PDB file of C-alpha atoms and ligand atoms in Angstrom:
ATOM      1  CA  UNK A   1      -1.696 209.940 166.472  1.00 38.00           C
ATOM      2  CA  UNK A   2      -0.630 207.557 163.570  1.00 45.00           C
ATOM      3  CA  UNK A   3      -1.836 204.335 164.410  1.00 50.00           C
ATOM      4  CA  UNK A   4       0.665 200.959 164.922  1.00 63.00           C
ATOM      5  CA  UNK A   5       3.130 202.342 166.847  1.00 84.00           C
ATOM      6  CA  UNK A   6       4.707 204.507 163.841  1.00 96.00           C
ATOM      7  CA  UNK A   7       6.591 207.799 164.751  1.00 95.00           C
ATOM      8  CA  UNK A   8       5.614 210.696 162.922  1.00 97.00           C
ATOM      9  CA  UNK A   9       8.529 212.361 160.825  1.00 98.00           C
ATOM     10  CA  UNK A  10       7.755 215.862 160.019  1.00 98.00           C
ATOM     11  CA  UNK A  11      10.601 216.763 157.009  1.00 98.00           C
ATOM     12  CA  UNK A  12      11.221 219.985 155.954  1.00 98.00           C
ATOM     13  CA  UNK A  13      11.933 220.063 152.005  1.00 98.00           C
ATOM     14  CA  UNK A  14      14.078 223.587 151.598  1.00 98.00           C
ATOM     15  CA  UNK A  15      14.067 222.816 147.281  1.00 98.00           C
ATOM     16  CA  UNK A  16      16.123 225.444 146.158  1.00 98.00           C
ATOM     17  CA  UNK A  17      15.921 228.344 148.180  1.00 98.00           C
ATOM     18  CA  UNK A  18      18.061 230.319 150.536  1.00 96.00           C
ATOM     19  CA  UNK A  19      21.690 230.627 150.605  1.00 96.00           C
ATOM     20  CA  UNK A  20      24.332 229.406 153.214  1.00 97.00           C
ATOM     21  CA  UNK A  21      23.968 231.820 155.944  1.00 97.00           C
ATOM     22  CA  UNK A  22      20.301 231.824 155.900  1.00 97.00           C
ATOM     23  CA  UNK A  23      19.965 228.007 156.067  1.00 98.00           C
ATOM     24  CA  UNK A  24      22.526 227.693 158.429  1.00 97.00           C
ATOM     25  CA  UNK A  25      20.792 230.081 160.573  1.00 97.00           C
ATOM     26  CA  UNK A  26      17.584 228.151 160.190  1.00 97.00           C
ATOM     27  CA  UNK A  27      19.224 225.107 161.131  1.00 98.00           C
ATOM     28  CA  UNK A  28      20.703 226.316 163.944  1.00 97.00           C
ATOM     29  CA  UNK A  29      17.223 227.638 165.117  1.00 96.00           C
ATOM     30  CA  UNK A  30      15.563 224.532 164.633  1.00 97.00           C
ATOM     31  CA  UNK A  31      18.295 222.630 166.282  1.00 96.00           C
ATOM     32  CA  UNK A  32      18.156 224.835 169.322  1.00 95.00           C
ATOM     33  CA  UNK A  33      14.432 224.317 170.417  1.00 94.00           C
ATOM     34  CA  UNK A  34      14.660 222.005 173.762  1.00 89.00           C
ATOM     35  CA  UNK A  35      14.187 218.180 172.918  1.00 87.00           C
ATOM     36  CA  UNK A  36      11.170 216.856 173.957  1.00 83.00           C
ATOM     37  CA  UNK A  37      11.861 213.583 175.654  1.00 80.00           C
ATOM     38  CA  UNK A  38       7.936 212.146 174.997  1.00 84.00           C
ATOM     39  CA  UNK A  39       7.699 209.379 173.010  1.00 78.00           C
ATOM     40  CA  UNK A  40       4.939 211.328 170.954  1.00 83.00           C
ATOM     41  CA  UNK A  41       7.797 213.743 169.489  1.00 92.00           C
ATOM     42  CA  UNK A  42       7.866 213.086 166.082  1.00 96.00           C
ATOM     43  CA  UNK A  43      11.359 212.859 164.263  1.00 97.00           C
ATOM     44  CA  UNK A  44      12.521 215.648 162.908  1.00 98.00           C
ATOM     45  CA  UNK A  45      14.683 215.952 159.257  1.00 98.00           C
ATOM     46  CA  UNK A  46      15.507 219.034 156.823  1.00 98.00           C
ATOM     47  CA  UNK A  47      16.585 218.359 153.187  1.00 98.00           C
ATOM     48  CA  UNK A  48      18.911 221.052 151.917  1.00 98.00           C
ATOM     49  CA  UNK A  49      19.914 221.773 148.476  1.00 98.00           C
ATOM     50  CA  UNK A  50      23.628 219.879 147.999  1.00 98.00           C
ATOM     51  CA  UNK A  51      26.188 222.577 148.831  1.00 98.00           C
ATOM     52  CA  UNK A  52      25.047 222.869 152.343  1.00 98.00           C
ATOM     53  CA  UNK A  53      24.994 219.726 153.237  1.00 98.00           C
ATOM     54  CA  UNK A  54      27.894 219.878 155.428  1.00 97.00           C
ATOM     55  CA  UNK A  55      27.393 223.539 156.843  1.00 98.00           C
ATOM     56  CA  UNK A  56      23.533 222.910 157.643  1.00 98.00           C
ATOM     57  CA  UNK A  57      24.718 219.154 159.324  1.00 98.00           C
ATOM     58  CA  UNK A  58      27.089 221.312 161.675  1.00 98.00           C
ATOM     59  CA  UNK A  59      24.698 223.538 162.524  1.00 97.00           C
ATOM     60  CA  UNK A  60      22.210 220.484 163.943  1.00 97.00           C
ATOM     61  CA  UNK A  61      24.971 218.988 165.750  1.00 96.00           C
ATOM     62  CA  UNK A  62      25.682 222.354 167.284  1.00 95.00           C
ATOM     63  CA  UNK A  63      22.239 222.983 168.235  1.00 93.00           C
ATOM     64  CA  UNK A  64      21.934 219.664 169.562  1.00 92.00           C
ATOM     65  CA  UNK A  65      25.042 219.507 172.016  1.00 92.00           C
ATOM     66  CA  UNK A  66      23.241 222.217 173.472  1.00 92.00           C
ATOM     67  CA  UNK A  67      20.293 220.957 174.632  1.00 91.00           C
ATOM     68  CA  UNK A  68      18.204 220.920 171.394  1.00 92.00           C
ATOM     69  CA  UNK A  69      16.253 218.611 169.495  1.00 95.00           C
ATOM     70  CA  UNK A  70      17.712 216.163 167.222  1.00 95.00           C
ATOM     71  CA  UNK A  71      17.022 216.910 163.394  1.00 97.00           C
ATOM     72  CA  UNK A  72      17.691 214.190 160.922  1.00 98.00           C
ATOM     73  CA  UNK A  73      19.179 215.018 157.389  1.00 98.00           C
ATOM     74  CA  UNK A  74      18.373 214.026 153.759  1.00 98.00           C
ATOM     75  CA  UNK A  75      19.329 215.005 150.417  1.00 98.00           C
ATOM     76  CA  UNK A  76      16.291 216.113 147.481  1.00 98.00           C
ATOM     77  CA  UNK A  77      17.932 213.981 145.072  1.00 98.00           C
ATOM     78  CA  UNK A  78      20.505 211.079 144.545  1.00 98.00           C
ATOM     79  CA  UNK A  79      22.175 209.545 141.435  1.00 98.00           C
ATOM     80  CA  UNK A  80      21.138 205.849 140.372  1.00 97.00           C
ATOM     81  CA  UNK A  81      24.923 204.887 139.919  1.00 97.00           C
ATOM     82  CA  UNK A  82      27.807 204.835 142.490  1.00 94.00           C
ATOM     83  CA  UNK A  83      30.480 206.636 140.719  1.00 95.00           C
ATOM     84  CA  UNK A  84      31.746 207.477 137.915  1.00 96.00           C
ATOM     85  CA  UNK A  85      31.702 209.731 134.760  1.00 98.00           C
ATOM     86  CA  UNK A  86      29.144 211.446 135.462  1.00 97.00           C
ATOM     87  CA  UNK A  87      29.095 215.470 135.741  1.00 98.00           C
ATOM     88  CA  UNK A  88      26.811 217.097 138.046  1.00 96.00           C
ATOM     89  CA  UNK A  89      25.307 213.959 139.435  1.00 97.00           C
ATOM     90  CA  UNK A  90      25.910 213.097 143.464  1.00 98.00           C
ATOM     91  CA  UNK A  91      26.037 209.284 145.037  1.00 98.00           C
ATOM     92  CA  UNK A  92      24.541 207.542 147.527  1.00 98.00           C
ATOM     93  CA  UNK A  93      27.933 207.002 149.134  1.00 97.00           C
ATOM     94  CA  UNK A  94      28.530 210.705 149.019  1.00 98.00           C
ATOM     95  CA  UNK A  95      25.244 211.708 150.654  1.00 98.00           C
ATOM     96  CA  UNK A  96      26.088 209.558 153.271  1.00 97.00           C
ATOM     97  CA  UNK A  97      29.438 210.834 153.881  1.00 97.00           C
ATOM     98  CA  UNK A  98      28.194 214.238 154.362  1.00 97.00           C
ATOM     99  CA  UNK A  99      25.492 213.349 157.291  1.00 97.00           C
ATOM    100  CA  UNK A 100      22.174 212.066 155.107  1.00 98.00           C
ATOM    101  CA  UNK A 101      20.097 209.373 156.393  1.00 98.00           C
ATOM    102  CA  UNK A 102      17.583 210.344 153.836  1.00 98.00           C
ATOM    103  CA  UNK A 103      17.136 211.326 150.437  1.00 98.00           C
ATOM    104  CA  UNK A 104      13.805 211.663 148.390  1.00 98.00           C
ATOM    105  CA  UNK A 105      13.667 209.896 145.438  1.00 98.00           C
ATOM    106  CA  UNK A 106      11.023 210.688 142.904  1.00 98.00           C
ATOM    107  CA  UNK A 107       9.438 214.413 143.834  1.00 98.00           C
ATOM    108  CA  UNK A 108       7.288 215.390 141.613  1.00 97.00           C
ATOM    109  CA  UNK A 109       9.382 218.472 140.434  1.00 97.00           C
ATOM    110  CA  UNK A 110      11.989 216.073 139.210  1.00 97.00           C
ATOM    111  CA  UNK A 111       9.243 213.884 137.016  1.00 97.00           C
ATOM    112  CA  UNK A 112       8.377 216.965 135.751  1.00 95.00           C
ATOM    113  CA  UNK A 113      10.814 219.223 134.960  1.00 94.00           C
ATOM    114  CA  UNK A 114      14.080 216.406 135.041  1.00 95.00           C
ATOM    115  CA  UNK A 115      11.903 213.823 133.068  1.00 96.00           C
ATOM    116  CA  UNK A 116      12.650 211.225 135.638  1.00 97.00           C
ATOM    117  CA  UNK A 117      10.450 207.886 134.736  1.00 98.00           C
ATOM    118  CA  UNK A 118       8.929 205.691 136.665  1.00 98.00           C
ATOM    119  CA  UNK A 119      12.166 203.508 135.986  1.00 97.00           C
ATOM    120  CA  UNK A 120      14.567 206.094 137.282  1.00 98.00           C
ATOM    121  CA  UNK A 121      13.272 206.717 140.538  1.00 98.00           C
ATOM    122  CA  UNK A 122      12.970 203.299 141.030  1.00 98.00           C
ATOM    123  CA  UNK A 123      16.773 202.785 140.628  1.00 98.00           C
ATOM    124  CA  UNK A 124      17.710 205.875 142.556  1.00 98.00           C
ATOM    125  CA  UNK A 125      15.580 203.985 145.399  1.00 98.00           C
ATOM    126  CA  UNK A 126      17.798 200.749 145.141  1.00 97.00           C
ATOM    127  CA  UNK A 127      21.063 202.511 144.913  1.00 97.00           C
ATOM    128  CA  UNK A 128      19.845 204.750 148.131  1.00 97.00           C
ATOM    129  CA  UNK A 129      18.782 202.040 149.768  1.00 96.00           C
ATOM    130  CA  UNK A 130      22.094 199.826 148.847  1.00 94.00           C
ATOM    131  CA  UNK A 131      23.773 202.492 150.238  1.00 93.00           C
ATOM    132  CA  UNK A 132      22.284 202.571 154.213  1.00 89.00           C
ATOM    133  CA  UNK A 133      20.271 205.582 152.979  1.00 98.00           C
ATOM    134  CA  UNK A 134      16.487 205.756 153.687  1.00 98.00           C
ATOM    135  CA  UNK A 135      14.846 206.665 150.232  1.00 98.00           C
ATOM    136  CA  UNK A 136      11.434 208.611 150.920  1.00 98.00           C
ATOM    137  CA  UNK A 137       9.868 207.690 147.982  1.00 98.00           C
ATOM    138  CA  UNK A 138       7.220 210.727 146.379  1.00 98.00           C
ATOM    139  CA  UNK A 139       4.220 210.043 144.463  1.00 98.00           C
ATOM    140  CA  UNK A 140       1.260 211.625 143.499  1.00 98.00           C
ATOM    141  CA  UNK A 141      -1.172 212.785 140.805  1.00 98.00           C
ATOM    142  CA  UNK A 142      -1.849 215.785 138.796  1.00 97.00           C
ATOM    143  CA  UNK A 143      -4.958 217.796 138.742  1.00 96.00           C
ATOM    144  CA  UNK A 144      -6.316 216.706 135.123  1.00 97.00           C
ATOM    145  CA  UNK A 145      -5.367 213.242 136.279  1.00 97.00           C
ATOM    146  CA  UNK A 146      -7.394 213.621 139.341  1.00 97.00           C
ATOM    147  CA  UNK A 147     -10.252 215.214 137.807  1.00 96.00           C
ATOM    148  CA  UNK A 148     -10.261 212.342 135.592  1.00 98.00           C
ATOM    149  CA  UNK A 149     -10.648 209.588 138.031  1.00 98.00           C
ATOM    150  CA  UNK A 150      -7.018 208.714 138.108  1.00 98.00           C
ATOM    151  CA  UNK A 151      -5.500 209.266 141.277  1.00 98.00           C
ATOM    152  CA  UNK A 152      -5.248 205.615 142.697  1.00 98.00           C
ATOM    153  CA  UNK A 153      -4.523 204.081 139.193  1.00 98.00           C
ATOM    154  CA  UNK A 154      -1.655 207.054 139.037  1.00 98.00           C
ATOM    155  CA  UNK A 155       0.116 206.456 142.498  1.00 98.00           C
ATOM    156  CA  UNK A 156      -0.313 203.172 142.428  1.00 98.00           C
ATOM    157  CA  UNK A 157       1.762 202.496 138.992  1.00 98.00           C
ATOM    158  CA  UNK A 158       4.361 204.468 140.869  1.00 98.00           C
ATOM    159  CA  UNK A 159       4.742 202.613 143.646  1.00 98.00           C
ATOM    160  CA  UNK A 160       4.240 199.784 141.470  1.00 98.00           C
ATOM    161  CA  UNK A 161       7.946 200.463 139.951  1.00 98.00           C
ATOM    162  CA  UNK A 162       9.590 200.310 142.781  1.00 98.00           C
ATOM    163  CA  UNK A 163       7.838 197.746 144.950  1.00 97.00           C
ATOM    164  CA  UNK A 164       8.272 195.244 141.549  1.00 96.00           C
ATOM    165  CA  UNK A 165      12.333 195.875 142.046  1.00 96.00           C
ATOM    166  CA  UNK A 166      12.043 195.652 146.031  1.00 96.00           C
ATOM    167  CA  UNK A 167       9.170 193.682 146.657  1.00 96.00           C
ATOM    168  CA  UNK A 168       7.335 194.556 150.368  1.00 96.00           C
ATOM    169  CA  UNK A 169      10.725 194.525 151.986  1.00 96.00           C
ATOM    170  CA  UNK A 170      12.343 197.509 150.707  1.00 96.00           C
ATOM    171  CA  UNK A 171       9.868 198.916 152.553  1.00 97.00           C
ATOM    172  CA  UNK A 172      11.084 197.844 155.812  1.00 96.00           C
ATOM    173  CA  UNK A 173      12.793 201.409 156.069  1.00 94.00           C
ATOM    174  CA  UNK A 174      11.798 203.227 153.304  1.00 98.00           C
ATOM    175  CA  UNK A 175       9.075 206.283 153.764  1.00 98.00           C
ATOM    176  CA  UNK A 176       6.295 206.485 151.401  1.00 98.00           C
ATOM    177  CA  UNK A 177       4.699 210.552 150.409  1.00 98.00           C
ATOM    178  CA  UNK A 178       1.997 210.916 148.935  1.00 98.00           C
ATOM    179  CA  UNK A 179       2.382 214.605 147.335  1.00 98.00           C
ATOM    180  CA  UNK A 180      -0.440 215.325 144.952  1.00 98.00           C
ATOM    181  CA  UNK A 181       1.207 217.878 142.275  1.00 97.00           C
ATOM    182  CA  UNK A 182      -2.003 220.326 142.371  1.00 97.00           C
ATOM    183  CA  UNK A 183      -1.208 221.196 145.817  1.00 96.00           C
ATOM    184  CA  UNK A 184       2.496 221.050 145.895  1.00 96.00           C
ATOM    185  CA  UNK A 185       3.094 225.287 146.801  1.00 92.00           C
ATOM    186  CA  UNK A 186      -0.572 225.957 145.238  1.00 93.00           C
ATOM    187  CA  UNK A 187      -1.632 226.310 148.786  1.00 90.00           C
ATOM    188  CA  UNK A 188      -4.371 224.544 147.752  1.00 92.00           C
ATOM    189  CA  UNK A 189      -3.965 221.261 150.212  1.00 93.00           C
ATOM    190  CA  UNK A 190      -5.753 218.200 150.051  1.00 95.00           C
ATOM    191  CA  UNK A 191      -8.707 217.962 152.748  1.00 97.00           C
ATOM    192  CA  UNK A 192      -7.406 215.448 155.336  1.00 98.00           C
ATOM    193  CA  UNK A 193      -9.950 212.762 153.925  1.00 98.00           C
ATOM    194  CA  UNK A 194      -8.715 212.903 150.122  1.00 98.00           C
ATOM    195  CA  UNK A 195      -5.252 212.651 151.572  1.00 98.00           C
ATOM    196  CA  UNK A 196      -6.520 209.992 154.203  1.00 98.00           C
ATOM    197  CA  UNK A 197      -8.436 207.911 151.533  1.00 98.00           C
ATOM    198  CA  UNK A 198      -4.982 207.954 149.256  1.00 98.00           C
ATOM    199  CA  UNK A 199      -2.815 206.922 151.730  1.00 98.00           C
ATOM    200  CA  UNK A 200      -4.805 204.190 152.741  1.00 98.00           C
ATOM    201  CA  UNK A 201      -4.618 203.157 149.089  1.00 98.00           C
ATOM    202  CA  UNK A 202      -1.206 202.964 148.927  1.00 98.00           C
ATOM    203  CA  UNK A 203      -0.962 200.974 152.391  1.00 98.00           C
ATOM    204  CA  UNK A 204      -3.295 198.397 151.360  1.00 98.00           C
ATOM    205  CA  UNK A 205      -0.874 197.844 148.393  1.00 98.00           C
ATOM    206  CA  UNK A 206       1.638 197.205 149.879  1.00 98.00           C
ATOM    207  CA  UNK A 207      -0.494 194.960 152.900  1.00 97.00           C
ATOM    208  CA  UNK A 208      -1.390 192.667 150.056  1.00 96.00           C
ATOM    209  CA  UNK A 209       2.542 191.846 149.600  1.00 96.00           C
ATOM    210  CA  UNK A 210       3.320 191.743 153.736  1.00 97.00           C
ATOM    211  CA  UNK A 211       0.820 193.333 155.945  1.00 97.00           C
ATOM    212  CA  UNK A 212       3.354 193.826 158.891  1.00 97.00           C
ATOM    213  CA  UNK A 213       5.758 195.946 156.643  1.00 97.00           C
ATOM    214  CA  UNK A 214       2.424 197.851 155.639  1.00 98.00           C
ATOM    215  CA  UNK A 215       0.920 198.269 158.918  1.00 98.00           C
ATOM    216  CA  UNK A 216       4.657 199.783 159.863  1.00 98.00           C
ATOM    217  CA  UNK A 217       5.711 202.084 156.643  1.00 98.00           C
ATOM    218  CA  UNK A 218       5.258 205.417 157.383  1.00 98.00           C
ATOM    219  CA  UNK A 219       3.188 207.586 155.001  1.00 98.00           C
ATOM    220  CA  UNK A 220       3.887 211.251 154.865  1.00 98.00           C
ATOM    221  CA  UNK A 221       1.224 213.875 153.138  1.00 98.00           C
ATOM    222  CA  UNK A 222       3.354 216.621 151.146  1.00 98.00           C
ATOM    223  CA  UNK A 223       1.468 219.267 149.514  1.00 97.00           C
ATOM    224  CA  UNK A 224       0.946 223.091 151.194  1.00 96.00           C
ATOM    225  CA  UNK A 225       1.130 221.653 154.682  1.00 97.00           C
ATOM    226  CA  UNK A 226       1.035 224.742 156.988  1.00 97.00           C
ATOM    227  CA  UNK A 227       0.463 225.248 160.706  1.00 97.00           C
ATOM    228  CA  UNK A 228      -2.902 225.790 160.128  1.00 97.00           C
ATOM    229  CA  UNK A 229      -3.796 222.796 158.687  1.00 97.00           C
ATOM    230  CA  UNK A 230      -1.293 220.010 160.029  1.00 98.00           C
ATOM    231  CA  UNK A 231      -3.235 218.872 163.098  1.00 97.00           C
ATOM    232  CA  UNK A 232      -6.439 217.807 160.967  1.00 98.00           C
ATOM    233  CA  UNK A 233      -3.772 215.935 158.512  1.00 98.00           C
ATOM    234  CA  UNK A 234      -1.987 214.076 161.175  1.00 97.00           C
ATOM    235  CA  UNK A 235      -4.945 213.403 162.725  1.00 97.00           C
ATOM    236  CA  UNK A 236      -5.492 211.055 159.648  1.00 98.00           C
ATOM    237  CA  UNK A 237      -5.177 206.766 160.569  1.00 98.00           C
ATOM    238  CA  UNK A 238      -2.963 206.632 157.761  1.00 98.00           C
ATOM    239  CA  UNK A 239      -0.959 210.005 158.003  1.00 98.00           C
ATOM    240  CA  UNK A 240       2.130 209.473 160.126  1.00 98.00           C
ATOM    241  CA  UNK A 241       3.423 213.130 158.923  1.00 98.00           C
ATOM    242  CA  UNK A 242       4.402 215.692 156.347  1.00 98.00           C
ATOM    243  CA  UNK A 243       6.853 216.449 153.696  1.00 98.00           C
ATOM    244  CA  UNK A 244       6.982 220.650 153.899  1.00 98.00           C
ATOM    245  CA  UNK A 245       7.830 222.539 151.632  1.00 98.00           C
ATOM    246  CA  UNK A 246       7.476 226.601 151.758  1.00 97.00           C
ATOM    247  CA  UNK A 247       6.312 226.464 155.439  1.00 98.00           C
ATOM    248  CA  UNK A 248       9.581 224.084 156.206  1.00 98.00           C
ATOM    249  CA  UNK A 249      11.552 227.933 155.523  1.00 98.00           C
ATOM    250  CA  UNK A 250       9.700 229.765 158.297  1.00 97.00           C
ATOM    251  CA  UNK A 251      11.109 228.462 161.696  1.00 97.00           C
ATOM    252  CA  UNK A 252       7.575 229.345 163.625  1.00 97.00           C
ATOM    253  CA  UNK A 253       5.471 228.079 161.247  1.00 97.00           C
ATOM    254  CA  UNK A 254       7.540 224.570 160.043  1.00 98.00           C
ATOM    255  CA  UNK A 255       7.719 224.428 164.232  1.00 97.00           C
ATOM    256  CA  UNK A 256       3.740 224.715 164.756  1.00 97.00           C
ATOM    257  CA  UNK A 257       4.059 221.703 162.138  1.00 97.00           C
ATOM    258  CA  UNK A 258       6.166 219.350 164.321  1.00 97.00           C
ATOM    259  CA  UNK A 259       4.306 220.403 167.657  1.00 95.00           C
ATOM    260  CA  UNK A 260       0.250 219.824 165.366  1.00 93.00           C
TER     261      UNK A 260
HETATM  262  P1  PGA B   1       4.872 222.736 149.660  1.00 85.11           P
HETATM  263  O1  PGA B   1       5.900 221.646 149.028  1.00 85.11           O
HETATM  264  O2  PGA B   1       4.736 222.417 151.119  1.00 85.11           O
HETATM  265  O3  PGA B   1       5.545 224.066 149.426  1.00 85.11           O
HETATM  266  O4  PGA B   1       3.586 222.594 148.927  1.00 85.11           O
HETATM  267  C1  PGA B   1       5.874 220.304 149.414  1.00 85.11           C
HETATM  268  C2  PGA B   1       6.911 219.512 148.657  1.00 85.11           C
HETATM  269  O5  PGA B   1       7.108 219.766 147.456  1.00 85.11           O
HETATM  270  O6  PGA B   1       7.566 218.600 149.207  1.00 85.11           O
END
């Protein structure tokens, strides 16, 4: 159990896979497992690519008038401007008209293969946050910078960017992941203590700016979580839960997660 009182999330990152019916129907399976009332339930959330926003968000309300669990929504990605002239990009405003209450900002995949800086991803966090949205805000090294020492020097500079345009108080809300690239679908996952001695890292930086907005931000560990190994990771002081990917797509095994 995360210490100070912080509910776990468990999130389920669906990237881009599936099409309509087969998300819909994985929402609507998720959505129809029987709330647990216990204040130990973590919250649940799903981030679908952007066409099904809408379809998956009906599918959790559905589920949920029935009896089932609540599941939260977020978006993968979210422009750094309101509106405007610009193709293929979607706003904060939008995200929230179509159900979101959260939206990652800075996942590794999009440094990478969308060359978003440092810089960018701290704007999309702003606008997201400007917006009522709760930005869940990725970092994390890769393997040659790990191997080289790096890791703290790397996540920290990220969260750096941000916390410089937001100071401790855009944390208030805002969810921190710590995703370390070499284990994002490697299945290669961190051992709880790497993972454990990052996040604490990243906690004590923002403790030195307000250490009751640190001792309440939620840290989640991204990076092959599966049901296998979620219970050791949550079992972490500083874990408080896990971004999923691949496992998030298999309704037994992203539900062994949120019951770990
Ligand atoms: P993975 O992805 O669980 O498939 O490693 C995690 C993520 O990218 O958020």
């Amino acid at each position: 159990m995360a210490e100070g009182n912080r509910r776990r999330i468990v999130a389920g990152n669906w990237k881009m896979h599936g099409a309509r019916a087969a998300l819909e129907a994985l929402a609507s399976g998720l959505a129809a497992r029987p709330a647990n009332p216990s204040e130990s339930a973590p919250e649940v959330a799903v981030f679908p690519p952007f066409p099904y926003l809408s379809a998956v968000k009906r599918a959790l309300e559905a589920g949920q008038a029935e009896g089932g669990i609540a599941v939260r929504m977020g978006a993968q990605d979210v422009s750094a401007h309101t509106e405007g002239a610009r193709t293929g990009e979607v706003s904060a405003p939008m995200l929230a008209d179509c159900g979101c209450r959260y939206v990652l900002v800075g996942h590794s995949e999009r440094r990478a293969s969308c060359g978003e800086t440092d810089e960018q991803v701290a704007r999309k966090f702003v606008r997201a946050a400007s917006e009522s949205l709760i930005p869940v805000l990725c970092v994390g090294e890769t393997l040659g910078e790990r191997n080289a020492g790096r890791t703290a020097e790397v996540v920290l500079r990220q969260l750096e960017a941000v916390l410089e345009r937001v100071g401790a108080g855009g944390f208030g809300t805002a969810v921190l992941a710590y995703e370390p690239v070499w284990a994002i679908g490697t299945g290669q996952t961190a051992t709880p203590e790497q993972a454990q001695e990052v996040h604490a890292v990243l906690r004590a930086a923002i403790a030195r700016a307000d250490a009751k907005i640190a001792a309440a931000l939620r840290i989640l560990y991204g990076g092959s979580v599966k049901g296998a190994n979620a219970a050791a990771l949550f079992a972490q002081p500083d874990i408080d839960g896990g971004l999923v990917g691949g496992a998030s797509l298999d309704l037994k095994d992203f539900w062994r997660i949120i019951t770990a």
